[in-house]
Coordinates of N, CA, C and O in Angstrom, one line a residue:
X1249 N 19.7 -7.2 3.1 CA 19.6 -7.9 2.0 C 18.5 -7.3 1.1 O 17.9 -6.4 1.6
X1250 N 18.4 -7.6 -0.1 CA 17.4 -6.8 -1.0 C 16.6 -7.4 -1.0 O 16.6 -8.5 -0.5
X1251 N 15.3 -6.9 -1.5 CA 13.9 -7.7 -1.1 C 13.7 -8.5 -2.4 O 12.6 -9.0 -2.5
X1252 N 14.5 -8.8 -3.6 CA 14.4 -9.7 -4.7 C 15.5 -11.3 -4.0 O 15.4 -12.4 -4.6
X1253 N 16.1 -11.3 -3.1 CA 16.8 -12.0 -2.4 C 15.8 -12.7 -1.2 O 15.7 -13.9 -1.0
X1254 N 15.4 -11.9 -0.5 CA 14.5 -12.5 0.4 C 13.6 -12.9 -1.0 O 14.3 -13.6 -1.7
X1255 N 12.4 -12.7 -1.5 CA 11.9 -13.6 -2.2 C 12.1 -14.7 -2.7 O 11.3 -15.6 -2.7
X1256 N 13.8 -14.9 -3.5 CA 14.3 -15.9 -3.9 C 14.1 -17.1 -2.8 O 13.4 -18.1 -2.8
X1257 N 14.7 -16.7 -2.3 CA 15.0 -17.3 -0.4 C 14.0 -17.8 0.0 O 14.0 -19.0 0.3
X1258 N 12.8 -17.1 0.1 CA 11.4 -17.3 0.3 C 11.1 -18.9 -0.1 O 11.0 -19.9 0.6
X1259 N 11.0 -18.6 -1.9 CA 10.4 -19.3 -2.9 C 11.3 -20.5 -2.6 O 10.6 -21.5 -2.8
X1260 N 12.7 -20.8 -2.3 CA 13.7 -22.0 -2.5 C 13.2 -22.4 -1.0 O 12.7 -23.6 -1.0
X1261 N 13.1 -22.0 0.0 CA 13.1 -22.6 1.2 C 11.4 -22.8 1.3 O 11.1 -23.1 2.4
X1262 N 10.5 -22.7 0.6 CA 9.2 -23.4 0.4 C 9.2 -24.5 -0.5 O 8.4 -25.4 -0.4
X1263 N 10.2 -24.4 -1.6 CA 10.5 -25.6 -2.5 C 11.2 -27.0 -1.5 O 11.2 -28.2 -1.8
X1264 N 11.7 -26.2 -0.3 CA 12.7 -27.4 0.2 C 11.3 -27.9 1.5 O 11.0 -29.1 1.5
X1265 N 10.9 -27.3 2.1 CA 9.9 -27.5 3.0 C 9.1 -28.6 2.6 O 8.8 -29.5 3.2
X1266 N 8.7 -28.3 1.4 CA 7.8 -29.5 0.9 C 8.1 -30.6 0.5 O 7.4 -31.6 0.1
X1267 N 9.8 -30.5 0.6 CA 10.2 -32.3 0.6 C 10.3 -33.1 1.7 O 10.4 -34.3 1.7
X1268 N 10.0 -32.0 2.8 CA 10.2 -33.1 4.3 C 8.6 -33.6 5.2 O 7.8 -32.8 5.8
X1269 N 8.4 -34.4 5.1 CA 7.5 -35.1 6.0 C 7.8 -33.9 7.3 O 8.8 -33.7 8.0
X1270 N 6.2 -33.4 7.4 CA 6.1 -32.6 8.9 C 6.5 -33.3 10.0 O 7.2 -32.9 10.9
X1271 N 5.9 -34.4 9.9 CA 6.3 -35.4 11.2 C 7.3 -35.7 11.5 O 7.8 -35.3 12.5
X1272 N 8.0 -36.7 10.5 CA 8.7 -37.3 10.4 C 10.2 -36.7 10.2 O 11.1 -37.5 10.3
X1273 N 10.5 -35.4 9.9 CA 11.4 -34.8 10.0 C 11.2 -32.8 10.3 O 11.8 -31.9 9.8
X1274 N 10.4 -32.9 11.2 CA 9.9 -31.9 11.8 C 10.7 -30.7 11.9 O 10.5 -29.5 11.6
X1275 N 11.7 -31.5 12.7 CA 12.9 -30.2 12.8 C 13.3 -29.5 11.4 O 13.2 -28.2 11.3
X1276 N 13.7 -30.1 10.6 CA 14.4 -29.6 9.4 C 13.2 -28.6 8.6 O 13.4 -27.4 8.2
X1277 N 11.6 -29.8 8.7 CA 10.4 -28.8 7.9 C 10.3 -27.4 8.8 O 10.2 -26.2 8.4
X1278 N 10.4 -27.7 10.1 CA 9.8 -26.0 10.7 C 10.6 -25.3 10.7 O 10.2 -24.1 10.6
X1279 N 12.1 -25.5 10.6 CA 13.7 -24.5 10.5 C 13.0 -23.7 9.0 O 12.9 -22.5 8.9
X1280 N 12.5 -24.7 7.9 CA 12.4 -23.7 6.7 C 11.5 -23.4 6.7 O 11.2 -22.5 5.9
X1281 N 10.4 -23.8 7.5 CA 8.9 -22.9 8.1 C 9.6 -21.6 8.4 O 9.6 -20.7 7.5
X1282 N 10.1 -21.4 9.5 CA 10.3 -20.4 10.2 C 11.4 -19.0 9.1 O 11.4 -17.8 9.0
X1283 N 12.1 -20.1 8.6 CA 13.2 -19.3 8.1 C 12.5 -18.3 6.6 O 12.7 -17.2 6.3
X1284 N 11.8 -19.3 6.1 CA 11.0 -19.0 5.1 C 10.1 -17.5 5.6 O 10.0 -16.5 4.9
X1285 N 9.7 -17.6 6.9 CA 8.4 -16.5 6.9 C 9.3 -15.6 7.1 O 9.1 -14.6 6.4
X1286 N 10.8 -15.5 8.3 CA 11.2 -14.4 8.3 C 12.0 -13.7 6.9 O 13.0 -13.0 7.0
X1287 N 11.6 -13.9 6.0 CA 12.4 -14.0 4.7 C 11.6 -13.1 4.1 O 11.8 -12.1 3.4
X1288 N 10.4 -13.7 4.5 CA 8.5 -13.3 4.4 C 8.6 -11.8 4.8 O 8.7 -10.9 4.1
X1289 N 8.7 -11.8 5.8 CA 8.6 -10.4 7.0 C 9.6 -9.2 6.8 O 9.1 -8.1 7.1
X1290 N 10.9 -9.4 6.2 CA 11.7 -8.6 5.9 C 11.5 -8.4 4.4 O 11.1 -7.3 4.2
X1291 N 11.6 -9.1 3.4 CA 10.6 -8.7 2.2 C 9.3 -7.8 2.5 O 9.3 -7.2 1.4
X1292 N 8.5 -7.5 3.0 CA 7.4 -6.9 3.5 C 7.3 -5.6 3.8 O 6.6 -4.7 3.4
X1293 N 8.7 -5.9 5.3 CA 9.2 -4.2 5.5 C 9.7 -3.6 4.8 O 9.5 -2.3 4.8
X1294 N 10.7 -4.2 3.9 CA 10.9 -3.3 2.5 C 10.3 -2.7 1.7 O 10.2 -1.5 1.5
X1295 N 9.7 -3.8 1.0 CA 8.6 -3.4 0.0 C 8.0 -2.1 0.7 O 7.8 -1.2 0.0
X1296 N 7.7 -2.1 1.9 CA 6.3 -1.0 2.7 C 7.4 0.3 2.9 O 6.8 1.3 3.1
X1297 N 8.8 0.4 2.8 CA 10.0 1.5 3.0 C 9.8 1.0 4.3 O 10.5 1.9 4.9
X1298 N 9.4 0.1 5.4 CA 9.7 0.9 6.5 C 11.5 0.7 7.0 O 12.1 1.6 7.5
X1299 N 12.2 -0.6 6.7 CA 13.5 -0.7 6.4 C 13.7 -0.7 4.9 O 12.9 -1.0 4.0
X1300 N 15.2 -0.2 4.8 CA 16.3 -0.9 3.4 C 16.6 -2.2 3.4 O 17.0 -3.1 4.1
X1301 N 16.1 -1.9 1.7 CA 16.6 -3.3 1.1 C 18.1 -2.6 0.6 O 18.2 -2.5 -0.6
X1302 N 19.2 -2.3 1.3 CA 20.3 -1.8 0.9 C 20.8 -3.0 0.4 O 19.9 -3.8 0.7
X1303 N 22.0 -3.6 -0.5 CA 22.7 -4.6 -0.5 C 24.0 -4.8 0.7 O 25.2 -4.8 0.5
X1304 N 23.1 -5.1 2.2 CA 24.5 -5.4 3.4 C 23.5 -6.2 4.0 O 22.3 -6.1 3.7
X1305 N 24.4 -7.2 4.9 CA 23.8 -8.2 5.5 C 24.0 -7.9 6.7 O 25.1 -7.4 7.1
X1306 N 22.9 -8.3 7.5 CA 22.6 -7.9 8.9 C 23.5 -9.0 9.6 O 23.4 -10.1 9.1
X1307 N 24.3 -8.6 10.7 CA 24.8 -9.4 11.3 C 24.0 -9.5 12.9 O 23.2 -10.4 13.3
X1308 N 24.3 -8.5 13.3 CA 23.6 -8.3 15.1 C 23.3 -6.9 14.6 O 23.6 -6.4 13.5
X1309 N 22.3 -6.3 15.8 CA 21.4 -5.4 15.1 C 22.4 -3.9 15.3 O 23.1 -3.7 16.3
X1310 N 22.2 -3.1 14.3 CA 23.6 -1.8 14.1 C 25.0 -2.5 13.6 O 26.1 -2.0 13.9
X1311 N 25.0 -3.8 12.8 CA 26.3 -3.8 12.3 C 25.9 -4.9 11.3 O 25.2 -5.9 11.5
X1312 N 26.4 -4.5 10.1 CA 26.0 -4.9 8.8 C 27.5 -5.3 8.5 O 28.6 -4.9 8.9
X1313 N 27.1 -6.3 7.3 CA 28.3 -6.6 6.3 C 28.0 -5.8 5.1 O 26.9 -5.8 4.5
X1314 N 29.0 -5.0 4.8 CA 29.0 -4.4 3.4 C 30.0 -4.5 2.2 O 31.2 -4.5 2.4
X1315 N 29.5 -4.6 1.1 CA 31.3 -5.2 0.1 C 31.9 -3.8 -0.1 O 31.1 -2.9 -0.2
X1316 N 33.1 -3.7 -0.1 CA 33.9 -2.6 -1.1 C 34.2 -2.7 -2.1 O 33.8 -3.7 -2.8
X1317 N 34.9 -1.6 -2.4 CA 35.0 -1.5 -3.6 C 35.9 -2.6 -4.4 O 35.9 -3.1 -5.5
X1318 N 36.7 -2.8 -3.3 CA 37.6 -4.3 -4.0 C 37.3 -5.8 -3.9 O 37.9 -6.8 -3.9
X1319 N 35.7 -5.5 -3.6 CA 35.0 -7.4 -3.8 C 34.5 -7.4 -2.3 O 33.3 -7.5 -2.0
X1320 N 35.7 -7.4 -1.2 CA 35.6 -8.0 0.1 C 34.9 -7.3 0.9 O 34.9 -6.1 0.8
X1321 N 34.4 -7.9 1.8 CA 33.1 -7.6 2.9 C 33.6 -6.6 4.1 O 34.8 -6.5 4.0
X1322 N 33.3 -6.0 4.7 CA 33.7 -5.3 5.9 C 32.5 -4.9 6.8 O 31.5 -4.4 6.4
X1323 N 32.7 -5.2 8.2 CA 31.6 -4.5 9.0 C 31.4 -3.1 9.2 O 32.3 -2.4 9.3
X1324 N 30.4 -2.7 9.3 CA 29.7 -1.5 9.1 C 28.8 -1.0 10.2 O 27.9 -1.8 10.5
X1325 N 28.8 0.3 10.9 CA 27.4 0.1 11.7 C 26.5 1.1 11.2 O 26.9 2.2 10.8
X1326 N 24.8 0.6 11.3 CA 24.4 1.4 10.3 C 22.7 1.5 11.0 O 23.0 1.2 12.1
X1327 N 22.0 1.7 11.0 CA 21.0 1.7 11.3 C 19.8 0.2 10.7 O 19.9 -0.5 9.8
X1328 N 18.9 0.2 11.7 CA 17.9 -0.9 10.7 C 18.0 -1.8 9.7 O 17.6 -1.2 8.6
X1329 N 18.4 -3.0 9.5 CA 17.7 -3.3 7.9 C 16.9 -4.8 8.6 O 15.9 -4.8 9.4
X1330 N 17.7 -5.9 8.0 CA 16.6 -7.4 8.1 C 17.0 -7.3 9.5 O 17.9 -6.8 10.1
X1331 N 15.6 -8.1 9.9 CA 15.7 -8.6 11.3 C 15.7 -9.9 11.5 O 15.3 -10.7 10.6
X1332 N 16.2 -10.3 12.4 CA 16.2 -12.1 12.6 C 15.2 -13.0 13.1 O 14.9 -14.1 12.9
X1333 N 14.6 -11.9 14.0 CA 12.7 -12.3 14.5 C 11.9 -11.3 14.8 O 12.3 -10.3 15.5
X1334 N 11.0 -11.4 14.5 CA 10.1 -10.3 15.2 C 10.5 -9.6 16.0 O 11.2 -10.3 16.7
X1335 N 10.5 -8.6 16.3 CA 10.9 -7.5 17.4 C 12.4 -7.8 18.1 O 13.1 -7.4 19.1
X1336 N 12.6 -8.7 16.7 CA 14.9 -8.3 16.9 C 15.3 -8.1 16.0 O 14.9 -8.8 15.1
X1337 N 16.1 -7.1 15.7 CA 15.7 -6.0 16.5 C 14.4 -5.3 16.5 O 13.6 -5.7 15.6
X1338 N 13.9 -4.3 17.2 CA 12.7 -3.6 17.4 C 13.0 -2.5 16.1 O 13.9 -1.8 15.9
X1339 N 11.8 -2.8 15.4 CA 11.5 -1.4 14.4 C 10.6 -0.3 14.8 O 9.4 -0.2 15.2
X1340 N 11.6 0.5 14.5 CA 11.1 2.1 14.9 C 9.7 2.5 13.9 O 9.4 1.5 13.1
X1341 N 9.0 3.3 13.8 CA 8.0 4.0 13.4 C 6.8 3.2 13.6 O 6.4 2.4 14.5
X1342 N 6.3 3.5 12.2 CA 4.8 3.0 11.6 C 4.6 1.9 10.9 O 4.7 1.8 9.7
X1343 N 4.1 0.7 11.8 CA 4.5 -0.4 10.7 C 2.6 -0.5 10.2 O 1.6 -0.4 10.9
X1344 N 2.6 -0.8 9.0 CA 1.2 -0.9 8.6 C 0.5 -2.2 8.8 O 1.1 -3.3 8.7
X1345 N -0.9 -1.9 9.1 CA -1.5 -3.3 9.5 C -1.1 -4.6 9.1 O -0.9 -5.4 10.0
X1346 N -0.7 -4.8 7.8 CA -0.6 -5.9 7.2 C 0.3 -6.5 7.6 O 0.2 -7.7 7.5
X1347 N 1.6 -5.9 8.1 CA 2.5 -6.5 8.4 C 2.6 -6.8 10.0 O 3.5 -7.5 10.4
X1348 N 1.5 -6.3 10.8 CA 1.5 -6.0 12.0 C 0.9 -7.8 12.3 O 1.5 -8.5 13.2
X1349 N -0.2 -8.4 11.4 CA -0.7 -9.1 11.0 C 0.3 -10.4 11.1 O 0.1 -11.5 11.6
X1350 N 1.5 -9.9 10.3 CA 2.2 -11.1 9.5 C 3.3 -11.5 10.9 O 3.8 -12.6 11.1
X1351 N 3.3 -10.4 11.7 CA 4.2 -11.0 12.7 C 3.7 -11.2 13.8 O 4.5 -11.5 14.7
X1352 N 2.1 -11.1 14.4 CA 1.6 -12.3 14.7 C 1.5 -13.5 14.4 O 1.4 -14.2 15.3
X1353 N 1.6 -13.9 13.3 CA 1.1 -15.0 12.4 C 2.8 -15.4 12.8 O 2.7 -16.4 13.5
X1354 N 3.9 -15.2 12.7 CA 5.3 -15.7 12.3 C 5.6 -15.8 14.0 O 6.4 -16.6 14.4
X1355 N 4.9 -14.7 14.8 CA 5.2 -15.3 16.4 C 4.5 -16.5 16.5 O 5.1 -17.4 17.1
X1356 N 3.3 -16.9 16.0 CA 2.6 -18.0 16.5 C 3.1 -19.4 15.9 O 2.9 -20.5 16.3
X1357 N 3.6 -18.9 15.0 CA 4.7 -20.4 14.7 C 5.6 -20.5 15.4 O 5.8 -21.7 15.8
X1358 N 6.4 -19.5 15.9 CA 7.6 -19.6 16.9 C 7.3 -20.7 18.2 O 7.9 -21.6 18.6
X1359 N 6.0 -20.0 18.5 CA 5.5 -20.6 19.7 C 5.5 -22.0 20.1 O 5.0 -22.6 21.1
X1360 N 6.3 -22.4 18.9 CA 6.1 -24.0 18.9 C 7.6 -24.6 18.9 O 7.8 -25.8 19.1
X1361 N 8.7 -23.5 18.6 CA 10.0 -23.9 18.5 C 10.6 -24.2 20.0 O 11.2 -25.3 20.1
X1362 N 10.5 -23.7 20.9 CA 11.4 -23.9 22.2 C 10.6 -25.1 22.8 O 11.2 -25.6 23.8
X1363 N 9.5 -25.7 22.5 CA 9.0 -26.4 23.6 C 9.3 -28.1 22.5 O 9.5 -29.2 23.0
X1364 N 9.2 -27.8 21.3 CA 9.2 -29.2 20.3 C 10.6 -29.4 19.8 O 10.9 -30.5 19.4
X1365 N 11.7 -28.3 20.0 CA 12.7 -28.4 19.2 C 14.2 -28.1 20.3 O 15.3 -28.2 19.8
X1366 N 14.0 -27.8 21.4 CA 14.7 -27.4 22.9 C 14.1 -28.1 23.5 O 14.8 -29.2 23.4
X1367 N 13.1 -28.3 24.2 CA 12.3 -28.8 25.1 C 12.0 -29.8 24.8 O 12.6 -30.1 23.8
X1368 N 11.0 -30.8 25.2 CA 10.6 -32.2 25.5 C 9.2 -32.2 24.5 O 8.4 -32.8 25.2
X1369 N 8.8 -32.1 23.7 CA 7.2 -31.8 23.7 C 7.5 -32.1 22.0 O 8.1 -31.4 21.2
X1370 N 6.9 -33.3 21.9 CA 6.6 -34.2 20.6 C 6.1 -33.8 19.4 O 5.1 -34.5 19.3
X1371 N 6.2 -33.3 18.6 CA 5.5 -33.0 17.6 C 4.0 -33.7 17.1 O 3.8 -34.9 16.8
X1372 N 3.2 -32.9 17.0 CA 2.1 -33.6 16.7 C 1.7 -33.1 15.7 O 2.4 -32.2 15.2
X1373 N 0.5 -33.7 15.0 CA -0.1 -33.3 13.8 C -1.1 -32.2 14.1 O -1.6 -31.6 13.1
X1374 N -1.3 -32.1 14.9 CA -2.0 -30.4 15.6 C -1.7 -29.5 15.7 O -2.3 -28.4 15.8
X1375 N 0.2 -29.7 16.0 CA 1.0 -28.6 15.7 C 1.7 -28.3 14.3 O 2.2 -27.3 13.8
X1376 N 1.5 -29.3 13.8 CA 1.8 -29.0 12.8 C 0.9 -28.5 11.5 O 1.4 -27.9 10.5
X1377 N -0.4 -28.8 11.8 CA -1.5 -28.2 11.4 C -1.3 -26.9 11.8 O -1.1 -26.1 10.9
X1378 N -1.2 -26.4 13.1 CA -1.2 -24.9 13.5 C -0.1 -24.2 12.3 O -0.3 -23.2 11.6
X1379 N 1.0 -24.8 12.4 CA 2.3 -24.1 11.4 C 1.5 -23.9 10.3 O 0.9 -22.9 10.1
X1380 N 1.5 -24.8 9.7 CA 0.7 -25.1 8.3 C -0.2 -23.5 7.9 O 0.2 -22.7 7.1
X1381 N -1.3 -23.4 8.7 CA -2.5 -22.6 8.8 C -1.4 -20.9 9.1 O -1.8 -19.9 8.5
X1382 N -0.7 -20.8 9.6 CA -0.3 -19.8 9.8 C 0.9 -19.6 8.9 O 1.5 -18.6 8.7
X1383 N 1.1 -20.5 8.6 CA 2.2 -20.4 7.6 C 1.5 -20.1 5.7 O 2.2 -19.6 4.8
X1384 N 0.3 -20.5 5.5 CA -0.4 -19.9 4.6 C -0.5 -18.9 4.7 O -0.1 -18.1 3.8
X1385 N -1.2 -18.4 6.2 CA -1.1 -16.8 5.8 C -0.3 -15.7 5.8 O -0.5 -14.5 5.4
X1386 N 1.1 -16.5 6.4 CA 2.2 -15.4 5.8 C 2.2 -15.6 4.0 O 1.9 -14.5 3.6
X1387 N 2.3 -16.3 3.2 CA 2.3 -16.7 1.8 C 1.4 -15.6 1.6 O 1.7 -14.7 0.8
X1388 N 0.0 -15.4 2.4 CA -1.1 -14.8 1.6 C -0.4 -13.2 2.0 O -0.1 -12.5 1.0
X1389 N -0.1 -12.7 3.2 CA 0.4 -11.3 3.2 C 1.7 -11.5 2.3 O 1.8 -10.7 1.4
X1390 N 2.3 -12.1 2.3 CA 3.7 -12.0 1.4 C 3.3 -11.7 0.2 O 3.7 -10.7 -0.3
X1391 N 2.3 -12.6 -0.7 CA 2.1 -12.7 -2.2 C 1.2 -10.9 -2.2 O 1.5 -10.0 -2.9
X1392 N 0.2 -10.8 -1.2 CA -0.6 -9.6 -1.3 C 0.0 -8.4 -1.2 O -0.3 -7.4 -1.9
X1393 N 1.0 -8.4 -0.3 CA 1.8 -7.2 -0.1 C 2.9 -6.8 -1.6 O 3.1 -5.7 -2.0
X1394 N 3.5 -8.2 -2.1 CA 4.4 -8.2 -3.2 C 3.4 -7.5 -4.4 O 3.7 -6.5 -5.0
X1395 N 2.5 -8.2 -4.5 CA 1.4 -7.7 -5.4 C 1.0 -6.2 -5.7 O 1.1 -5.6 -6.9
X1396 N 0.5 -5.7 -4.6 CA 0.3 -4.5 -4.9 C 1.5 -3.5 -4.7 O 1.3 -2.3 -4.5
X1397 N 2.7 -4.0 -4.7 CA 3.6 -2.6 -4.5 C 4.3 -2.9 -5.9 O 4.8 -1.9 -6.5
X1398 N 4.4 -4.0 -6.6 CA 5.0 -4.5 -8.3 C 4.8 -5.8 -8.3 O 5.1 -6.4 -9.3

């Protein structure tokens, strides 16, 4: 996907986050928590070159959707582009601090999906505080990284 699409994406699924009560509709706010930062994270790797922002959509990792020339989509296998979480797939080379940063920050909200949203374990306002706090600071690498590359 291109990194003006992840941004879009970004900015709409933070517009939608903020209409749901953390509590009270938990599941829906952390889906665009989560969805939002990796939107965050692959805008980042672009912007930095370390993947393409080609125009194909990642399906499973080495096989992309790409359009032809006559409109319609076709699968493709291709190297790297968006990932779907942190270290899926695994990116090759040099990733620079800041983003090394941001996917801490996007694991440590994870950390809360299998046991509150799979598992038995209630949502509280301490986890959601935790989202919250870590979910600013992907905003702040996201806005900082966007910043200084245009």
């Amino acid at each position: 996907m291109r990194t003006a699409s992840h941004l879009s994406k970004f900015d709409r699924l933070c517009a939608l986050r903020d209409r749901f009560d953390p509590l009270d509709d938990f599941e829906l706010w952390y889906w665009t928590t989560l969805t939002a930062g990796t939107n965050a994270y692959n805008a980042c790797l672009h912007l930095a070159g370390v993947t393409s922002d080609d125009p194909v959509f990642s399906t499973i990792p080495g096989v992309h959707l790409a359009q032809q020339a006559d409109g319609s989509y076709a699968r493709i296998l291709r190297g790297p582009g968006d990932v779907s979480h942190v270290g899926w797939p695994p990116i090759e080379g040099e990733i620079p601090a800041d983003i090394r940063e941001l996917e801490e920050v996007i694991e440590a909200i994870e950390e809360h999906r299998d046991p509150c949203l799979r598992g038995d374990r209630t949502p509280t306002q301490e986890i959601v505080d935790s989202c919250e706090n870590h979910f600013a600071q992907v905003r702040k690498i996201l806005f900082a990284r966007s910043e200084e590359l245009g």
